[in-house]
Coordinates of N, CA and C in Angstrom, one line a residue:
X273 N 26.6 155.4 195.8 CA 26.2 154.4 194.9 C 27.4 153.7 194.3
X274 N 27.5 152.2 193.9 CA 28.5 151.7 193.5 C 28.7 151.7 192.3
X275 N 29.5 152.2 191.6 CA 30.0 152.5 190.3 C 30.0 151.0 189.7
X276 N 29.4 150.9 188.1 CA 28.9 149.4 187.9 C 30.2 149.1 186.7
X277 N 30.6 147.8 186.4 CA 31.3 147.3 186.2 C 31.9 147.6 184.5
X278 N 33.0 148.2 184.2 CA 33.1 148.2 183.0 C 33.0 147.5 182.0
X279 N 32.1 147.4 180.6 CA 32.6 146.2 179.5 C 33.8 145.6 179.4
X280 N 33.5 144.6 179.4 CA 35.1 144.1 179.0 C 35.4 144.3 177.2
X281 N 36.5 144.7 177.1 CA 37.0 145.5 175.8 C 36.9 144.1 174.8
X282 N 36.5 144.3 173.4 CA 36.6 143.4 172.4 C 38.1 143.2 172.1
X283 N 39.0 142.0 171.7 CA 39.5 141.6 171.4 C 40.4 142.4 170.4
X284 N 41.2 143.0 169.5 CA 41.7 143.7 168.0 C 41.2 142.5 167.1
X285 N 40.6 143.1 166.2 CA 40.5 142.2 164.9 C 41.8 142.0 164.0
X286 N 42.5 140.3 164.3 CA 43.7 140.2 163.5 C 43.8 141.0 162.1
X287 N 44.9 141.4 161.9 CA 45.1 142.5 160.2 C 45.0 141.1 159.4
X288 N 45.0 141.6 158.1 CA 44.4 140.2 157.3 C 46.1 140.6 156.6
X289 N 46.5 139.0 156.1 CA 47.8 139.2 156.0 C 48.5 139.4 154.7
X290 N 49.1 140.3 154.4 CA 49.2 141.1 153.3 C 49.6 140.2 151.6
X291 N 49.2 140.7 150.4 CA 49.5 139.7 149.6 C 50.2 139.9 149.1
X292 N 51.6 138.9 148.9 CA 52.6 138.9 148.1 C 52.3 139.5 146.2
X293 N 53.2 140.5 146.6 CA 53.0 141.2 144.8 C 52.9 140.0 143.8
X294 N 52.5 139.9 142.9 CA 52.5 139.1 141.7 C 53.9 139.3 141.1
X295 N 54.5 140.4 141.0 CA 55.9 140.0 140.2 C 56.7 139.2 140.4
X296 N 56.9 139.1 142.2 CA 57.5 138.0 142.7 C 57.1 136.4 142.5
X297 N 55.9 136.3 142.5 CA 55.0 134.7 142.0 C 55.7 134.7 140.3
X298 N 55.5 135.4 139.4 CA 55.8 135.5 138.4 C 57.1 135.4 138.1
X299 N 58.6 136.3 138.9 CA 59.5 135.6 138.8 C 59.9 134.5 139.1
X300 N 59.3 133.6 139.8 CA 60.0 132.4 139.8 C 60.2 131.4 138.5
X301 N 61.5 131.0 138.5 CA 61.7 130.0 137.1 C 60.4 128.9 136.6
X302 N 60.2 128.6 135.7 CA 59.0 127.3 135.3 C 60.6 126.1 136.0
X303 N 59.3 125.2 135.9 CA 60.5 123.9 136.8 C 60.9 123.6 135.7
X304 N 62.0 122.8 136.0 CA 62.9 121.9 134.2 C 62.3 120.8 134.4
X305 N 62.4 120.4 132.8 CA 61.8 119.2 133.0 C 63.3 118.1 133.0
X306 N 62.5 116.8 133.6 CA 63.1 116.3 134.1 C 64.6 115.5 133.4
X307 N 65.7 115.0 133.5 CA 66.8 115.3 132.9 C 67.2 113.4 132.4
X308 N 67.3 113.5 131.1 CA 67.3 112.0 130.3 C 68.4 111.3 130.9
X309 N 68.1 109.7 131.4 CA 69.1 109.2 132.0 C 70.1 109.1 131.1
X310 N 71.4 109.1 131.3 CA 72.6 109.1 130.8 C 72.7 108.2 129.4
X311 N 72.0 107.1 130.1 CA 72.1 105.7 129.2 C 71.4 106.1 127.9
X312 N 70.1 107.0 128.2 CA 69.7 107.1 126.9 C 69.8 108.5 126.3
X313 N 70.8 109.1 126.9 CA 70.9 110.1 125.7 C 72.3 109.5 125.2
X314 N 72.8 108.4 125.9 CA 74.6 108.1 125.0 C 73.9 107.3 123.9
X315 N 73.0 107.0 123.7 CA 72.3 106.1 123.0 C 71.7 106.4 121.8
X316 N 70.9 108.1 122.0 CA 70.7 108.6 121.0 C 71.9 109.2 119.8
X317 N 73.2 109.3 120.7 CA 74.2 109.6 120.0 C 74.8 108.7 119.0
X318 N 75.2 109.1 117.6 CA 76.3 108.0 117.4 C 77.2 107.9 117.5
X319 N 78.0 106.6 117.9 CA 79.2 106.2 118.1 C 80.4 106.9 117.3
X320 N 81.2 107.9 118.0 CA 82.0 108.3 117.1 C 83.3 107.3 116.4
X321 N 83.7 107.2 115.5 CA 84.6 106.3 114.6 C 85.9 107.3 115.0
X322 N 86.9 105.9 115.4 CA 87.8 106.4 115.5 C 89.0 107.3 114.2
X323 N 89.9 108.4 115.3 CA 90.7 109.3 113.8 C 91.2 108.1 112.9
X324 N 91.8 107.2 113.6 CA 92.7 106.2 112.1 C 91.5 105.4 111.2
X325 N 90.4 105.2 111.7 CA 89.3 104.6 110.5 C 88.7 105.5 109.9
X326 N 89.0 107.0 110.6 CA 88.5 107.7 109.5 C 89.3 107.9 108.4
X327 N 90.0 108.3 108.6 CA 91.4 108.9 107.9 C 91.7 106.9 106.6
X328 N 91.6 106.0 107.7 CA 91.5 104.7 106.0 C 90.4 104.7 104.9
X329 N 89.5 105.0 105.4 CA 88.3 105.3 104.8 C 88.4 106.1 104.0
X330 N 89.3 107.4 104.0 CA 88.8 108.6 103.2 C 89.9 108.3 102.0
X331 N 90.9 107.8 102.3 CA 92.1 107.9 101.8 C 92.2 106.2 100.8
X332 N 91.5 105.4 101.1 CA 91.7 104.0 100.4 C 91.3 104.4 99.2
X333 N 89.9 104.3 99.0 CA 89.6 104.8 97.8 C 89.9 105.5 96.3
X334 N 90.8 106.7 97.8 CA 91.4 107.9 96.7 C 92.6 106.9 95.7
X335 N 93.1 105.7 95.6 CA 94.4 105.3 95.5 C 94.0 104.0 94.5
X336 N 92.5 103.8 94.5 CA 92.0 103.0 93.9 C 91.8 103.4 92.6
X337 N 92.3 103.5 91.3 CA 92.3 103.7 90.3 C 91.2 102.6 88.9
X338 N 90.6 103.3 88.9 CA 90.1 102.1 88.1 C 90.5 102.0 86.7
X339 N 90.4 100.6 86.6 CA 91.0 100.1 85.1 C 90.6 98.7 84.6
X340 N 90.2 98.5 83.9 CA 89.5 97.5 83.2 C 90.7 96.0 83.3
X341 N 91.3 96.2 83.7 CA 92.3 94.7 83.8 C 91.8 94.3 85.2
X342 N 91.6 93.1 85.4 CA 91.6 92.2 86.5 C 92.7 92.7 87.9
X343 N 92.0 92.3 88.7 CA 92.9 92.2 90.4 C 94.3 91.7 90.2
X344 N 94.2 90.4 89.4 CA 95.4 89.8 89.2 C 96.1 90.4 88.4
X345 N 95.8 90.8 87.3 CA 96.5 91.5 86.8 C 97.2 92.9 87.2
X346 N 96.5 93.7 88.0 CA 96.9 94.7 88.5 C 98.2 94.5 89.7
X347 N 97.8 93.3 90.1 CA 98.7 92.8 91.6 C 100.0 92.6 90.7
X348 N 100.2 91.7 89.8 CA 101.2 91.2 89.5 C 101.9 92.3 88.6
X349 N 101.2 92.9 87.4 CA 101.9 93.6 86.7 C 102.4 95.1 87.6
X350 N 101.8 95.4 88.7 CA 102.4 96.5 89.7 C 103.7 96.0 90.3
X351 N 103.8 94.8 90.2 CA 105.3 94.5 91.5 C 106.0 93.8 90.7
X352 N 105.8 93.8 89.2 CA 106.5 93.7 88.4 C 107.4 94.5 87.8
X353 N 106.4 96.0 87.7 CA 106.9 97.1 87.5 C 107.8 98.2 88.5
X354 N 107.4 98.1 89.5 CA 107.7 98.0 90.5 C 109.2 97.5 91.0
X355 N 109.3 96.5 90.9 CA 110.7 96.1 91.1 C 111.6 96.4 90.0
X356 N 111.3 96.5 88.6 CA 112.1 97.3 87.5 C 112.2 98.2 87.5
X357 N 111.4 99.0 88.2 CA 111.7 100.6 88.5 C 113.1 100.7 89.6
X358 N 112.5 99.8 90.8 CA 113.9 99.7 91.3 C 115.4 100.1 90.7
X359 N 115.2 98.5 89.9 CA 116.3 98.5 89.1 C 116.8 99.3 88.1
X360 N 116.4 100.2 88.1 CA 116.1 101.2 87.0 C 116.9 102.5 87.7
X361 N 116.3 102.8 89.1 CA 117.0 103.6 89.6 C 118.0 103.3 90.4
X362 N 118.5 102.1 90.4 CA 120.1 101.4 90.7 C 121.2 101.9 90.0
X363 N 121.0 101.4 88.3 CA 121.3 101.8 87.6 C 122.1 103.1 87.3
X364 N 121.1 103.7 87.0 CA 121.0 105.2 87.2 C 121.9 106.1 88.2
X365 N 121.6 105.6 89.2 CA 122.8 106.0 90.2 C 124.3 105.3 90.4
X366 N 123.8 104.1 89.9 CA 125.6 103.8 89.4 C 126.0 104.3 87.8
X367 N 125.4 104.6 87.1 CA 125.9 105.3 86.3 C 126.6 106.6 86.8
X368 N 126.1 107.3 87.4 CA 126.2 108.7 87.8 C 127.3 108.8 88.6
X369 N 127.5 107.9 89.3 CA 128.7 106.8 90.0 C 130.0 107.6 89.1
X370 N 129.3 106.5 88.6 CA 131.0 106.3 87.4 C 131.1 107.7 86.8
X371 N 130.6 108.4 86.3 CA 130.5 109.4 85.6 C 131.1 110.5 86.4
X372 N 130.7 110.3 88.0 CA 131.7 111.3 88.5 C 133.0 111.0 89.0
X373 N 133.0 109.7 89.0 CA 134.4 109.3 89.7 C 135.7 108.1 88.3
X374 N 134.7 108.7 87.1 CA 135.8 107.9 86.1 C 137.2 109.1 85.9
X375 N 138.0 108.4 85.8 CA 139.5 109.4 85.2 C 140.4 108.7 84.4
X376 N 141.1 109.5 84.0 CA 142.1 109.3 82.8 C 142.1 109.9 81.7
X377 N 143.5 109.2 80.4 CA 142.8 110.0 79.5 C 141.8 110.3 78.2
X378 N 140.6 109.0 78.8 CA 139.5 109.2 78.2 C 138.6 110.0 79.2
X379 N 139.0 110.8 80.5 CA 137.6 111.1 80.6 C 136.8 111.6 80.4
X380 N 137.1 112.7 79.4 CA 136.1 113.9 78.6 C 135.1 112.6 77.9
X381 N 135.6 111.7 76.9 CA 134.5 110.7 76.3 C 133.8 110.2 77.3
X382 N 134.2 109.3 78.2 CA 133.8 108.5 79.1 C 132.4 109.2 80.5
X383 N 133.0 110.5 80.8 CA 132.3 111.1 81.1 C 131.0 111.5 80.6
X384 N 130.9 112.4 79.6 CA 130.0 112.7 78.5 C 129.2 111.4 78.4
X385 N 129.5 110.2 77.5 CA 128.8 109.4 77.6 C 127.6 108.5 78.9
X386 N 128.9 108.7 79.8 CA 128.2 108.4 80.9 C 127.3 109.6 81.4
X387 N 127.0 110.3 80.9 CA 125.6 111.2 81.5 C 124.9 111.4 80.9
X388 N 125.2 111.4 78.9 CA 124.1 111.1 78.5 C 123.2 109.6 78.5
X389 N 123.8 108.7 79.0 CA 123.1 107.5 79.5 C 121.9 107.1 80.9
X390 N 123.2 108.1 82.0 CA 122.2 108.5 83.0 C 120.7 109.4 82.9
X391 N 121.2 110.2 81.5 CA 119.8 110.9 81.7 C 119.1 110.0 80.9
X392 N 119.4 109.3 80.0 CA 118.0 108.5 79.0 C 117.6 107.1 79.8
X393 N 118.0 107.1 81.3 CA 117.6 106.0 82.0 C 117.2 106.8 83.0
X394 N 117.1 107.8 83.5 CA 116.4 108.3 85.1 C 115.1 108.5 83.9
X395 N 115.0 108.9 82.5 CA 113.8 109.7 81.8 C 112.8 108.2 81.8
X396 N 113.1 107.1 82.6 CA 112.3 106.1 82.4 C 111.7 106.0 83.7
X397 N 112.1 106.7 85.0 CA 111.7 106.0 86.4 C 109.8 106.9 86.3
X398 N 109.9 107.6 85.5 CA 108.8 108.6 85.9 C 107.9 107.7 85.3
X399 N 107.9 107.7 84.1 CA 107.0 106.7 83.0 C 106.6 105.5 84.0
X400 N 107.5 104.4 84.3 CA 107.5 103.0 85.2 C 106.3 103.1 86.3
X401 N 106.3 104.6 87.4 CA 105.9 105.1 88.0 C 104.8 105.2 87.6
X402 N 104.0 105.9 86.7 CA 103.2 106.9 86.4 C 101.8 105.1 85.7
X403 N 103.0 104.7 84.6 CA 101.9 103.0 83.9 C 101.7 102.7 85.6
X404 N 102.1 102.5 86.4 CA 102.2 101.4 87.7 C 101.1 101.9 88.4
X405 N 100.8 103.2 88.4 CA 99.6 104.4 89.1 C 98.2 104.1 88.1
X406 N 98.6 104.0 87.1 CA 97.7 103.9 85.9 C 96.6 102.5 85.6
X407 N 97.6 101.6 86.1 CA 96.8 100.5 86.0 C 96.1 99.7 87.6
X408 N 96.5 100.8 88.4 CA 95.6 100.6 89.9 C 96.4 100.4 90.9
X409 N 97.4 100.5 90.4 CA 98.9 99.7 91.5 C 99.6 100.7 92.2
X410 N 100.6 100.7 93.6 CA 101.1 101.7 94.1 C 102.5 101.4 93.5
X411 N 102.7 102.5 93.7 CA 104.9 102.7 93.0 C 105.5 102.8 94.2
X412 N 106.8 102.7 93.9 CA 107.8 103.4 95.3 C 108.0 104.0 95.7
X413 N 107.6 104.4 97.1 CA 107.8 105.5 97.6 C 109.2 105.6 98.8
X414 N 110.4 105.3 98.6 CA 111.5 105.6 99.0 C 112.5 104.6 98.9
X415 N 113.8 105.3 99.0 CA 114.9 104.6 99.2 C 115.1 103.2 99.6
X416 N 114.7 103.0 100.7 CA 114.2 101.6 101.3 C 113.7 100.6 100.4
X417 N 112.7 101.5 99.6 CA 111.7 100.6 99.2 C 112.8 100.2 98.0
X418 N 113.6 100.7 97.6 CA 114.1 100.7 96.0 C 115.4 99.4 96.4
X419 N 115.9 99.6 97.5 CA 117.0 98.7 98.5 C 116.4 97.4 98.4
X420 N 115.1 97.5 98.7 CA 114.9 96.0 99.2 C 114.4 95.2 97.9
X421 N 113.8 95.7 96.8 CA 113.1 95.1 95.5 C 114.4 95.4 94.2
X422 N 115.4 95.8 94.3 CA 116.8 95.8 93.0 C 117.2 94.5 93.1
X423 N 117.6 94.5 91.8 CA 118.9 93.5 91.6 C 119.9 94.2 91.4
X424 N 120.1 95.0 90.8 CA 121.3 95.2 90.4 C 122.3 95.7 91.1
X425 N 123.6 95.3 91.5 CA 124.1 95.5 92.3 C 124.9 96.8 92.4
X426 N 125.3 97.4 94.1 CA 126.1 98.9 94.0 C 127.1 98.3 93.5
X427 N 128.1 99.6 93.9 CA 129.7 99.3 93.6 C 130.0 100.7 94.2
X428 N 130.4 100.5 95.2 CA 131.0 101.5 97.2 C 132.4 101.4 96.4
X429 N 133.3 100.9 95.6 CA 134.2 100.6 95.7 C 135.0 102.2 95.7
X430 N 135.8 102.4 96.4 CA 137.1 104.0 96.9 C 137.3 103.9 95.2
X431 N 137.8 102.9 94.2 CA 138.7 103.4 93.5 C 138.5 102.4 91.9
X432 N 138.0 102.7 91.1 CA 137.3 101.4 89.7 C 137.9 102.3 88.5
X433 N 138.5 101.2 87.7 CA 139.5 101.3 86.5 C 138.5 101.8 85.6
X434 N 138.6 103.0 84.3 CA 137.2 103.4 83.9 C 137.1 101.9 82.6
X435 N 138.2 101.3 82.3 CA 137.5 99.9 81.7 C 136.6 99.5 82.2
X436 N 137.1 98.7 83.9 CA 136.1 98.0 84.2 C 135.1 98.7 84.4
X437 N 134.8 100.2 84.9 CA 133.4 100.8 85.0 C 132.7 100.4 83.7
X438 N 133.0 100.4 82.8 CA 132.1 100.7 81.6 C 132.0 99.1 80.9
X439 N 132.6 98.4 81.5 CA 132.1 96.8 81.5 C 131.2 96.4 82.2
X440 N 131.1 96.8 83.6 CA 130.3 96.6 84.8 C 128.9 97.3 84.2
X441 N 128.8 98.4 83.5 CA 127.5 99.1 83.3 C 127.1 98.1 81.9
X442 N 127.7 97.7 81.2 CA 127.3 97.0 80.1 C 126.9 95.6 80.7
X443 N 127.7 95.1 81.5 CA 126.2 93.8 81.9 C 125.5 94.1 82.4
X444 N 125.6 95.6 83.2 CA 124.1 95.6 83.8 C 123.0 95.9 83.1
X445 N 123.4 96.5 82.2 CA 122.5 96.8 80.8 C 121.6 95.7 80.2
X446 N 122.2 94.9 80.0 CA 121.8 93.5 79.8 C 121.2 93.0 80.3
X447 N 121.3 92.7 82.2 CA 120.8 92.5 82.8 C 119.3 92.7 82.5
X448 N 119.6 94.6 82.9 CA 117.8 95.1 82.6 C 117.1 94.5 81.5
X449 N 117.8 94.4 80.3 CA 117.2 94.0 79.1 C 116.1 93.4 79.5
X450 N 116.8 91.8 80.2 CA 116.6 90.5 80.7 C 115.6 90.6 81.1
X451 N 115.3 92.0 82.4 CA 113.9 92.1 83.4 C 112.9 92.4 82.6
X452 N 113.2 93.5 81.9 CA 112.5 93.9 81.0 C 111.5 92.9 79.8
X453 N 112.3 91.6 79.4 CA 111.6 91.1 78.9 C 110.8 89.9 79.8
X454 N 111.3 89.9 81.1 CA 110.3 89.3 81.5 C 108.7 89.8 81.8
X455 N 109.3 90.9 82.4 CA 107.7 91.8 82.6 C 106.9 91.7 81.1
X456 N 107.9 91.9 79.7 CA 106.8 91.8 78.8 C 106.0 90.9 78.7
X457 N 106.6 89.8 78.4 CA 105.7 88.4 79.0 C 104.4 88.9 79.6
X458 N 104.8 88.9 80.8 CA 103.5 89.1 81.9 C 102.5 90.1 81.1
X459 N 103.4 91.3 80.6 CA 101.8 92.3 79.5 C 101.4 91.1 78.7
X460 N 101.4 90.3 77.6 CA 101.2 89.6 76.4 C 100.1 88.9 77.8
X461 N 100.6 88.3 78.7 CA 99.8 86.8 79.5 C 98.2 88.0 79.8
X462 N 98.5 89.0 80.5 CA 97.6 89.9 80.9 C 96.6 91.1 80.0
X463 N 97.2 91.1 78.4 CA 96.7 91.7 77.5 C 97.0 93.1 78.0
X464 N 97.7 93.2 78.6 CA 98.3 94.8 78.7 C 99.4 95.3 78.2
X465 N 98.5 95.8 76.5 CA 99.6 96.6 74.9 C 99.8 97.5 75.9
X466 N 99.7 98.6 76.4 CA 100.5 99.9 76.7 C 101.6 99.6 77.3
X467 N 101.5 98.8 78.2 CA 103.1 98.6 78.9 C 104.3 97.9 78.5
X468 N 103.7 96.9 77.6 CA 103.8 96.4 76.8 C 104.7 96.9 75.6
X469 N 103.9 98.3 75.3 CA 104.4 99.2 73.8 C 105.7 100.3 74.9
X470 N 105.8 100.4 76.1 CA 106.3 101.1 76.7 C 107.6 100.6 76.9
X471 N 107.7 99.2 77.2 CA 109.2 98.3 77.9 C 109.5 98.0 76.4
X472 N 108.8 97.5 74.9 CA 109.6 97.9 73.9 C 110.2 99.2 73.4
X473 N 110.1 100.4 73.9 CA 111.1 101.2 73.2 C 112.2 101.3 74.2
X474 N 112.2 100.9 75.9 CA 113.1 101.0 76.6 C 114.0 99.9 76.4
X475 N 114.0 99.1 76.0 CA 114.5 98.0 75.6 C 115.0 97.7 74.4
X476 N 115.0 98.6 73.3 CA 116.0 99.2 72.2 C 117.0 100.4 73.4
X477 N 116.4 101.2 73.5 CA 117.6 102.2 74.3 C 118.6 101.4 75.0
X478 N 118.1 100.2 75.8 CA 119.1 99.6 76.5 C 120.2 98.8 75.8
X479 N 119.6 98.1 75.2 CA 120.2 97.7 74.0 C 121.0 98.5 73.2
X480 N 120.9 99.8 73.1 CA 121.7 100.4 72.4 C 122.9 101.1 73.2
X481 N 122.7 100.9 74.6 CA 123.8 101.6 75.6 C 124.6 100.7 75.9
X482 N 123.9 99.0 75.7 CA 124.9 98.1 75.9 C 125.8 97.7 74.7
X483 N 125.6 98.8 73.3 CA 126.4 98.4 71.9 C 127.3 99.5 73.0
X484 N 127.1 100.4 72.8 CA 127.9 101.8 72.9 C 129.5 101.4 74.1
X485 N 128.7 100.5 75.1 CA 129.7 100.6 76.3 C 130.2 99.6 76.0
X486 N 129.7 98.7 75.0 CA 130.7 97.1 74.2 C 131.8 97.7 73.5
X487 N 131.3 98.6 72.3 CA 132.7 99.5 71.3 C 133.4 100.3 72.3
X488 N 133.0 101.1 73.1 CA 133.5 102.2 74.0 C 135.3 101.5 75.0
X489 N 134.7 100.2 75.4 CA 135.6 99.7 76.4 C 136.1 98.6 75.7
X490 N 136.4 98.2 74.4 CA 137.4 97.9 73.7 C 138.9 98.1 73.6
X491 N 139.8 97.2 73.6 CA 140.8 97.3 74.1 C 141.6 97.8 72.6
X492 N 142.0 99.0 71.6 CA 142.3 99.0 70.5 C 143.7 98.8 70.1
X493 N 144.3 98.7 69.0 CA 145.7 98.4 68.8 C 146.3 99.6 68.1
X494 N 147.5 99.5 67.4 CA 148.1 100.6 66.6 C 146.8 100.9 65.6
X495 N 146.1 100.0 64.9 CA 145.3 100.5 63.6 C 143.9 101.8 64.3
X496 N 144.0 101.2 65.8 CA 142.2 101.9 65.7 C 141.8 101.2 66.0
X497 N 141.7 99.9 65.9 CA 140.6 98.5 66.0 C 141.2 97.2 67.0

């Protein structure tokens, strides 16, 4: 008998394909959202101000002093003061001048005098300074500045007779007087008594340094006189 034909075998049923753990689905990042064009996030920003407009800004103000006198007045009576201050500390330093470099045989008087003069004229630069701040105005702030706004002249000279020193400081005395009463003017034009009450008592002092260095540098005879 003939052996009858085997089934033909079924196919393997494909494995079903395994599922990715959840922790892995789960790690993945959330997506970003999407990223602002350039233009408008420079846009939401403000404009930063430069360091030197910062720095004018913070500092103008501070220097602004308020005071019930007018612009004009403040402008003119500050570079009024101002330039007397100068001259003030010319002075002063030519006094001090002379004071170290007078000789002979007055110079115990001569000396002496000349430093108590120097001190009751530097005791004015602070004050000059201080009204000039006071009524809104800036003062001098250096050498330069004091150079370019004096009148009254140095004196470099290697070698000065202590006569003529103490003739030279008595017209400069005068001189100041002179400034002095011009700026009062300008208080009286501008109604500004304080500065006004201030260049009157500097202006007896000067006055009185210019009697002192008039008798002082007198040429006397046998009597004293």
């Amino acid at each position: 008998m003939k052996k009858s034909a085997s089934a033909p075998k079924k196919p393997a049923a494909a494995k079903p394909a395994a599922a990715k753990p959840a922790a892995k689905a789960a790690a993945k990042p959330a997506a970003k959202p999407a990223a602002k064009p350039a233009s408008t996030a420079a846009a939401s920003k403000p404009a930063a101000k430069p360091a030197a407009a910062k720095t004018a800004a913070r500092r103008a103000p501070a220097l602004a002093t308020p005071s019930d006198l007018s612009k004009n007045a403040t402008r003119d009576l500050s570079a009024a003061l101002n330039r007397l201050l100068a001259d003030v500390f010319a002075l002063y330093l030519k006094t001090k001048n002379f004071h170290w470099h007078v000789s002979g045989p007055h110079f115990r008087d001569y000396h002496l005098l000349l430093d108590e003069h120097a001190t009751e004229i530097f005791a004015m630069t602070d004050a000059i300074a201080e009204r000039t701040r006071k009524i809104g105005g800036n003062t001098i702030r250096s050498i330069g500045h004091i150079a370019r706004d004096k009148r009254i002249l140095d004196n470099d000279a290697e070698f000065v007779q202590p006569l003529d020193m103490l003739a030279e400081l008595q017209g400069d005395n005068k001189a100041l007087t002179a400034y002095m009463r011009e700026v009062h003017d300008l208080c009286d034009e501008y109604h500004d008594i304080a500065t006004a009450s201030l260049i009157e008592n500097w202006i007896d002092e000067t006055e009185q340094r210019t009697w002192f260095l008039f008798e002082t540098s007198r040429r006397g005879d046998g009597t004293g006189h």
